[in-house]
XYZ file of C-alpha atoms in Angstrom:
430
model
C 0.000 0.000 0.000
C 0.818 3.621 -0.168
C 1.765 5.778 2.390
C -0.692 9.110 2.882
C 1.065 12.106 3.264
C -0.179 15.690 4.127
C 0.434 16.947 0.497
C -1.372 17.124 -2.113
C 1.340 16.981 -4.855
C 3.523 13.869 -4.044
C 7.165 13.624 -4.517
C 9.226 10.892 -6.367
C 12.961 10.409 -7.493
C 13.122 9.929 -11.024
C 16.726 9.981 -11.721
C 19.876 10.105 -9.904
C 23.908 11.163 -10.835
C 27.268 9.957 -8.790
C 30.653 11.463 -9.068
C 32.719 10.348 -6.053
C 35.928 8.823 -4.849
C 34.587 5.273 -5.008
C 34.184 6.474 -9.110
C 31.208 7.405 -11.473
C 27.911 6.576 -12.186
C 25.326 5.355 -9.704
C 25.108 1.672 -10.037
C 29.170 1.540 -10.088
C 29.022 3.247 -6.835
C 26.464 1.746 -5.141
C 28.010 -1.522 -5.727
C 30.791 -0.148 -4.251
C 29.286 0.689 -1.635
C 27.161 -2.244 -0.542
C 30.828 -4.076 -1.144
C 32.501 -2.050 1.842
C 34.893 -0.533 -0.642
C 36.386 2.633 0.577
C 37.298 5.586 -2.101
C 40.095 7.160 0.633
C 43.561 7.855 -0.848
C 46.541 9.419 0.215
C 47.348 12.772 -0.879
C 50.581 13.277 -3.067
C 49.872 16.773 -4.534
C 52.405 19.677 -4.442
C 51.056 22.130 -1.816
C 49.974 19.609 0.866
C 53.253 19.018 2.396
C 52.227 21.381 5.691
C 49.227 19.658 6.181
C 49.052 17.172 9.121
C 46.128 14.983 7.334
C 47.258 13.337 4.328
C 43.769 11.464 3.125
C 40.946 12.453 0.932
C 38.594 11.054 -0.980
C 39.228 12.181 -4.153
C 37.420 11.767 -7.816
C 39.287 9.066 -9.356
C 40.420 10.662 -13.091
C 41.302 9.050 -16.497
C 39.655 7.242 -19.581
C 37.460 4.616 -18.237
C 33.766 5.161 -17.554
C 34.147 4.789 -14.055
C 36.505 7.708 -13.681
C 36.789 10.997 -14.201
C 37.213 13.068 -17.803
C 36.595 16.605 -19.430
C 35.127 14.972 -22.363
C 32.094 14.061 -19.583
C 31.170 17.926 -19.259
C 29.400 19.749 -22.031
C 31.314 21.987 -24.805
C 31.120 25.235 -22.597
C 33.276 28.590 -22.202
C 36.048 26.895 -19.736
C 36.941 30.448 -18.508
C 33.510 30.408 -16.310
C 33.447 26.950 -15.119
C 35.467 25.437 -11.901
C 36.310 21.967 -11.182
C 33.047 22.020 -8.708
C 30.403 22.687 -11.582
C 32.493 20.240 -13.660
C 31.369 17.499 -11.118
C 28.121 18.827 -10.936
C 27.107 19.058 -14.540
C 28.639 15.464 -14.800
C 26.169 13.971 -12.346
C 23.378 16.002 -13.785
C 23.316 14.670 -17.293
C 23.799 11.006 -15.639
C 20.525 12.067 -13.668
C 18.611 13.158 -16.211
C 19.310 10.777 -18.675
C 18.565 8.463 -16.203
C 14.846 9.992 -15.787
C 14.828 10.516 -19.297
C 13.913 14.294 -18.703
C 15.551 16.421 -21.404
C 12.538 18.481 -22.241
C 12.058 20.139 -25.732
C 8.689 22.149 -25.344
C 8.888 25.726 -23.780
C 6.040 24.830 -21.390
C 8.086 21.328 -19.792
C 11.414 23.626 -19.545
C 9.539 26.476 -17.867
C 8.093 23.781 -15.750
C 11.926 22.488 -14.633
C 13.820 24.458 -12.369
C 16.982 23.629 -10.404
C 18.282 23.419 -6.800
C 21.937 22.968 -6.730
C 24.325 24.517 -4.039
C 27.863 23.849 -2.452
C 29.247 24.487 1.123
C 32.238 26.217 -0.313
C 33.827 28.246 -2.791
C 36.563 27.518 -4.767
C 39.138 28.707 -2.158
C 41.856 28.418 -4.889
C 40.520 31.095 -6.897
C 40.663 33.577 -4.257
C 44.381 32.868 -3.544
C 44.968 33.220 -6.938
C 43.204 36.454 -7.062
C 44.143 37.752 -4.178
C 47.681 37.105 -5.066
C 47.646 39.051 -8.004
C 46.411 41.957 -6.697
C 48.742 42.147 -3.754
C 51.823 41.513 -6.367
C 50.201 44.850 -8.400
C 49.018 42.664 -11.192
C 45.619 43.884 -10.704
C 45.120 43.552 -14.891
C 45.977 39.866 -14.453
C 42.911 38.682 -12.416
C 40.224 36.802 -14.506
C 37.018 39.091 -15.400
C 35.767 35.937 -15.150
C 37.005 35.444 -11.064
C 33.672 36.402 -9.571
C 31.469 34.353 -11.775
C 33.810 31.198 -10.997
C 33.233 31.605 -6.893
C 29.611 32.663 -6.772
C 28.047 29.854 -4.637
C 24.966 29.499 -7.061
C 26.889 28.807 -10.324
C 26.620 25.296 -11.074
C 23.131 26.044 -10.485
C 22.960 28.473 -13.378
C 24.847 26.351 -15.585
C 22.895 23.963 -15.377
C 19.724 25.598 -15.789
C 21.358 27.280 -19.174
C 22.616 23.819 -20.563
C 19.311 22.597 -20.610
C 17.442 25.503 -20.920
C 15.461 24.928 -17.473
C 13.468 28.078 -16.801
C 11.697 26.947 -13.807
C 12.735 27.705 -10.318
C 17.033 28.704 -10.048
C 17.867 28.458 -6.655
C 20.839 27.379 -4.720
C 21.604 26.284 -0.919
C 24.586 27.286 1.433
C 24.262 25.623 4.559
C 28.029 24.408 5.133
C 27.529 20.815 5.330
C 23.558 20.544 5.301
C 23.792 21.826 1.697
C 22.902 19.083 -0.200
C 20.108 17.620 1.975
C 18.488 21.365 2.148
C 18.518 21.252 -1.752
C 16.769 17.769 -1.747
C 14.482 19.241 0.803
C 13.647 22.850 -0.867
C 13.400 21.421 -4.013
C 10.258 19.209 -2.614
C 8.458 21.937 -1.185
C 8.861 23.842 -4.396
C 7.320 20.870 -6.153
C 5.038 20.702 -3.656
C 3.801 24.053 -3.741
C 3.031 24.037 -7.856
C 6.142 26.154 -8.522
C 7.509 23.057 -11.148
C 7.005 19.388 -12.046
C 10.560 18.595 -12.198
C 13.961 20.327 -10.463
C 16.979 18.927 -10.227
C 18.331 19.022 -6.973
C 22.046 17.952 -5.075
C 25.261 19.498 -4.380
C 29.027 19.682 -5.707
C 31.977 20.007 -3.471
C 35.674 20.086 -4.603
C 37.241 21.940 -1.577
C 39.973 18.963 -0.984
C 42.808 21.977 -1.822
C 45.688 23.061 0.431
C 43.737 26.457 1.796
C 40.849 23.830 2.712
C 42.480 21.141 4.198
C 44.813 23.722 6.061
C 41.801 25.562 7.644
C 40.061 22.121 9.170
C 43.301 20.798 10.521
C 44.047 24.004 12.231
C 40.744 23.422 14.322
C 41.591 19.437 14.332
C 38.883 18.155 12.472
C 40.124 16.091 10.321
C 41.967 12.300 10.438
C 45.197 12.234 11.405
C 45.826 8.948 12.358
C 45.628 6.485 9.759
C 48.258 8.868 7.198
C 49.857 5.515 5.952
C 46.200 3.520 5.200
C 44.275 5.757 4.119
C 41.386 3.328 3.241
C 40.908 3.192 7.141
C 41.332 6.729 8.272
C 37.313 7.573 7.645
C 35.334 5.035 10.557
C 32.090 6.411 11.517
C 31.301 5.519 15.227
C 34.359 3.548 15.871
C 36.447 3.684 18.841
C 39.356 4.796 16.929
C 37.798 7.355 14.965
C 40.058 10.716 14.679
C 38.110 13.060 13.088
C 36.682 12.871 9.361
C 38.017 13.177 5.805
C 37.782 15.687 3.417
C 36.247 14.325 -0.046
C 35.139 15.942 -3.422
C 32.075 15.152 -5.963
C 28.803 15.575 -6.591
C 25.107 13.646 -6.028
C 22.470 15.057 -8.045
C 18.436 14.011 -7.946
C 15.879 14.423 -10.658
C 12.996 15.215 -8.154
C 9.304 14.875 -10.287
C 5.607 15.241 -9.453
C 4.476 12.184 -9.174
C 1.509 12.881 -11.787
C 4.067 13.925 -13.765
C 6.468 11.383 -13.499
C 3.539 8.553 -14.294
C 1.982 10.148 -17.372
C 5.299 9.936 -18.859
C 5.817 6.267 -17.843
C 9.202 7.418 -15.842
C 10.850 4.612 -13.279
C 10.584 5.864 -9.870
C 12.956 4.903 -7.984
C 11.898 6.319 -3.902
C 9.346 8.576 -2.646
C 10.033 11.759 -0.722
C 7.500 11.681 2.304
C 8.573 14.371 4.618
C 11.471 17.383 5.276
C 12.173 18.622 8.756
C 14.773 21.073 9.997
C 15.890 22.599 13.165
C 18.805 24.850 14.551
C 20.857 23.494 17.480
C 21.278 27.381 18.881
C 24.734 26.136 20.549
C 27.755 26.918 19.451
C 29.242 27.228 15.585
C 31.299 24.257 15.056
C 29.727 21.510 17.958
C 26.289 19.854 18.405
C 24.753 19.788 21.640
C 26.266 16.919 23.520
C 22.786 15.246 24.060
C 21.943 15.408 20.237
C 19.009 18.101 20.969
C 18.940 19.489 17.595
C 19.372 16.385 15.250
C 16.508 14.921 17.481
C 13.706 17.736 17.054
C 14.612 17.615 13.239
C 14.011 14.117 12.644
C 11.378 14.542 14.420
C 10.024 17.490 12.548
C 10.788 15.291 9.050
C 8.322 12.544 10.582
C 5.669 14.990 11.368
C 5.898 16.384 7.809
C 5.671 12.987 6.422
C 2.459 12.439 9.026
C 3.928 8.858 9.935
C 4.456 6.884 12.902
C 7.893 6.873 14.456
C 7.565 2.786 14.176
C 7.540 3.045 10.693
C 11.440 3.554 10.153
C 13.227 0.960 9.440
C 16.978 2.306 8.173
C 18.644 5.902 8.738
C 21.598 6.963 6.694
C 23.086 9.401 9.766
C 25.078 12.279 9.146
C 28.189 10.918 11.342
C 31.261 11.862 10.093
C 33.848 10.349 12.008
C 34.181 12.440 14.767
C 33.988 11.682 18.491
C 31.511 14.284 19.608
C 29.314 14.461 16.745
C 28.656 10.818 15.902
C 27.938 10.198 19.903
C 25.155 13.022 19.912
C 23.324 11.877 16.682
C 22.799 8.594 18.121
C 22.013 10.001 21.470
C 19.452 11.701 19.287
C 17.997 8.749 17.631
C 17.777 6.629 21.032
C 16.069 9.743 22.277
C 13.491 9.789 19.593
C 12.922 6.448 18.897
C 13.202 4.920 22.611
C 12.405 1.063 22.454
C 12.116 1.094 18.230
C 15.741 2.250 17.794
C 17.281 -1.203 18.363
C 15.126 -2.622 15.405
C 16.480 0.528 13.071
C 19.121 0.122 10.741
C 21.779 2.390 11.284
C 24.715 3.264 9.030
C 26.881 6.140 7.841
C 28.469 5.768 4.132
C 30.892 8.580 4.936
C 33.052 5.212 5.848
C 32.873 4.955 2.117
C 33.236 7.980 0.411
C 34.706 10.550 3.434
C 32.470 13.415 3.780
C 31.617 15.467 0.658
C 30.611 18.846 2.706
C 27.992 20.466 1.141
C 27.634 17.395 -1.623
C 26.913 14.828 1.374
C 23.654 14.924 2.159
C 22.246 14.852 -1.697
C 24.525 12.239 -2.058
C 23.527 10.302 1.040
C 19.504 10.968 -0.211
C 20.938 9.276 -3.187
C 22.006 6.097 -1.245
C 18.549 6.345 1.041
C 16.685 6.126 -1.797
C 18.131 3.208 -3.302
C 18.572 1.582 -0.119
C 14.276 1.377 0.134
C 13.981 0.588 -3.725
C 16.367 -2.625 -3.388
C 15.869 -3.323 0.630
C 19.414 -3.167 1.549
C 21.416 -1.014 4.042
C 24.507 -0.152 3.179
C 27.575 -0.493 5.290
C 29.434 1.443 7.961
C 32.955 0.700 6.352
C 35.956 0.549 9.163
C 33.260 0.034 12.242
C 34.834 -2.695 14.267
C 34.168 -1.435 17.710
C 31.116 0.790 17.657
C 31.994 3.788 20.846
C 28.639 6.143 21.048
C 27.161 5.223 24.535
C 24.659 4.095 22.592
C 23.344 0.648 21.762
C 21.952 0.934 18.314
C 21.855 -1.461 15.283
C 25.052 -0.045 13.550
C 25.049 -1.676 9.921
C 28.863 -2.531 9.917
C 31.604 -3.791 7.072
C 28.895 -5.874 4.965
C 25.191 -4.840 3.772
C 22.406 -5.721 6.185
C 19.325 -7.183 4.064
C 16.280 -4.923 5.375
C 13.806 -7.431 6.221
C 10.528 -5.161 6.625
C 7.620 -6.888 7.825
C 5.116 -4.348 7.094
C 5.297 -1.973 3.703
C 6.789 0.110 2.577
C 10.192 0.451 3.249
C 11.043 3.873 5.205
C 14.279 5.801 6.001
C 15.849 9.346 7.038
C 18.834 10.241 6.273
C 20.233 13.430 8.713
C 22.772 16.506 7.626
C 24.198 18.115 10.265
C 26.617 21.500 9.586
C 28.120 24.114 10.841
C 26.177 27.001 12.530
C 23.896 24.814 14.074
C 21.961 23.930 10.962
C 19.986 20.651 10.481
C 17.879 18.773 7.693
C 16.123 15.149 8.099
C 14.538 13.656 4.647
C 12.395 11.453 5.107
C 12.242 8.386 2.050
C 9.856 5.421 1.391
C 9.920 2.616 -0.930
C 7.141 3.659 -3.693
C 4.422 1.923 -4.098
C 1.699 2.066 -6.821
């Protein structure tokens, strides 16, 4: 049976892009993932030297399909277009030609819009810049530098490679980013302002200036330097902070009138969107997971569902001590006696953490986790270390044996500032 929700226009996923260190393309990477593969490399690049964390999880590159190319982004003036909105645009075509949504008419095009956004700019531009003009070579920086940083760019290339006229917005919410796109985008649909946006984020702040300005607040993994496939290990005892990654997840979001006139696959459902603000401090959660708690919570009530009815959640955790402890102190909370019989994972084991491309990347791997009824792993979790007894999916895929249907999950984003998002994804069923 269906679920009812408290909207009139419902929500499906239609389509859905990948670029990330475990490679390109989303059934390459989710068979990755479900494997236990980790994309985490060492770093080798001039510039780095200084930096105390040498892994990332960086976008494989070269001529196979699974990897990285230019030939992959569309014929376009280079001089406006960063190594961020390459990813992006990359993932987007893979999306929509997955949905099969490459309108022609003036009234479907004026009916797509787009909802793309990144936690940072590229930092290397402004050292560049910044650089000239210090050196007086003022008539050397790019007329095109302020185009290349603006945060809603890949947004509005998008939109003008395909002509979308619909809704053009774009998210900055640090790492909450890409699950606040997911989220917007919904309500947009939701509220009659298009049929169709394509929603996510792009990230590709693994550069000296970015890795040099989380390990000077010792965020990020230091201790696994030499294996670099371990240093990322959500909720594990040894976990030492997280790992900086790059890529992009991108969603075709679609009415589902829409979608089913057209005879499109639909791959998940979006029930319900919650948010909340911890009001704490800028870089820490509360301790007792306060805020993740009231916006799961607030995702549920959108979705107008019974707490019982979760059976997975693709959490935020990132690898680091404090905040992986208070998001499960948050789900316990919520979900009292239920939240031993939840699945629990984080794929940031897998693919680091993308900043402001994680959580549309993450809705990417809820959704496909209720389509096929599989959790995916926690790669590296030996020794789970929360205070918290929860069903932690570890190393291997958990089957997700659901006794009543459909399948439901959340997945969480959690950034800096305080600022939270909870989807809330079901299995669809006609």
């Amino acid at each position: 049976m269906a679920v009812s929700v408290n909207k009139g226009r419902r929500v499906i996923v239609s389509g859905m892009g990948i670029v990330s260190c475990l490679g390109l393309g989303t059934q390459h990477v989710w068979e990755q993932l479900i494997s236990g593969k980790s994309g985490i490399t060492q770093i080798r690049a001039e510039g780095f030297e200084q930096i105390p964390s040498k892994v990332a999880g960086l976008v494989p590159w070269g001529p196979s399909q699974t990897e990285f190319s230019d030939n992959l982004v569309p014929k376009i003036d280079g001089r406006a277009i960063t190594k961020m909105t390459k990813y992006c645009l990359a993932a987007s075509e893979e999306a929509l030609t997955m949905a099969n949504w490459k309108p022609e008419s003036e009234w479907d095009k004026e009916r797509t819009g787009v909802c793309i956004g990144t936690g940072m700019i590229p930092l290397e531009e402004v050292v560049l810049a910044g650089e000239l003009l210090h050196t007086s070579n003022y008539r050397k920086i790019s007329p095109w530098f302020i185009p290349r940083i603006l945060v809603n760019m890949a947004a509005g290339h998008v939109s003008i490679m395909y002509g979308f006229k619909g809704p053009n917005h774009a998210v900055s919410t640090a790492c909450t980013t890409g699950l606040h796109a997911v989220g917007d985008a919904t309500r947009f649909i939701q509220n009659g302002d298009a049929d169709v946006i394509i929603a996510g984020g792009c990230e590709a702040s693994v550069t000296p200036l970015g890795m040099a300005g989380f390990s000077r607040m010792r965020a990020l993994s230091t201790n696994f330097n030499s294996i670099p496939e371990q240093a990322s290990r959500p909720f594990d005892k040894d976990r030492d902070g997280f790992v900086m990654s790059e890529g992009a997840g991108i969603l075709v979001l679609e009415e589902l009138e829409h979608a089913k006139k057209r005879n499109a696959k639909i791959y998940a459902e979006v029930l319900g969107y919650g948010l909340s603000g911890d009001a704490n401090h800028i870089t820490a959660p509360n301790e007792d997971g306060d805020g993740a708690k009231r916006c799961m919570q607030a995702a549920l009530r959108n979705a107008n569902i019974d707490f019982s009815l979760v059976g997975y959640i693709n959490a935020h955790a990132t690898s680091t001590p404090l905040g992986d402890s208070a998001e499960s102190k948050a789900i316990l909370s919520l979900f009292k006696d239920h939240a031993k019989q939840i699945l629990v994972s984080s794929t940031k084991g897998a693919t680091g953490h993308l900043l402001g491309a994680a959580g549309s990347m993450e809705s990417i791997f809820t959704a496909l986790a209720v389509n096929k009824g599989v959790a995916p792993p926690t790669a590296n979790l030996k020794t789970p270390m929360t205070g918290c007894d929860l069903n932690y999916v570890s190393c291997s895929e958990a089957p997700w044996i659901n006794e009543s249907s459909p399948r439901i999950a959340l997945t969480n984003s959690f950034g800096f500032g305080g600022t939270n998002a909870t989807v809330c994804f079901s299995e669809y069923l006609s």
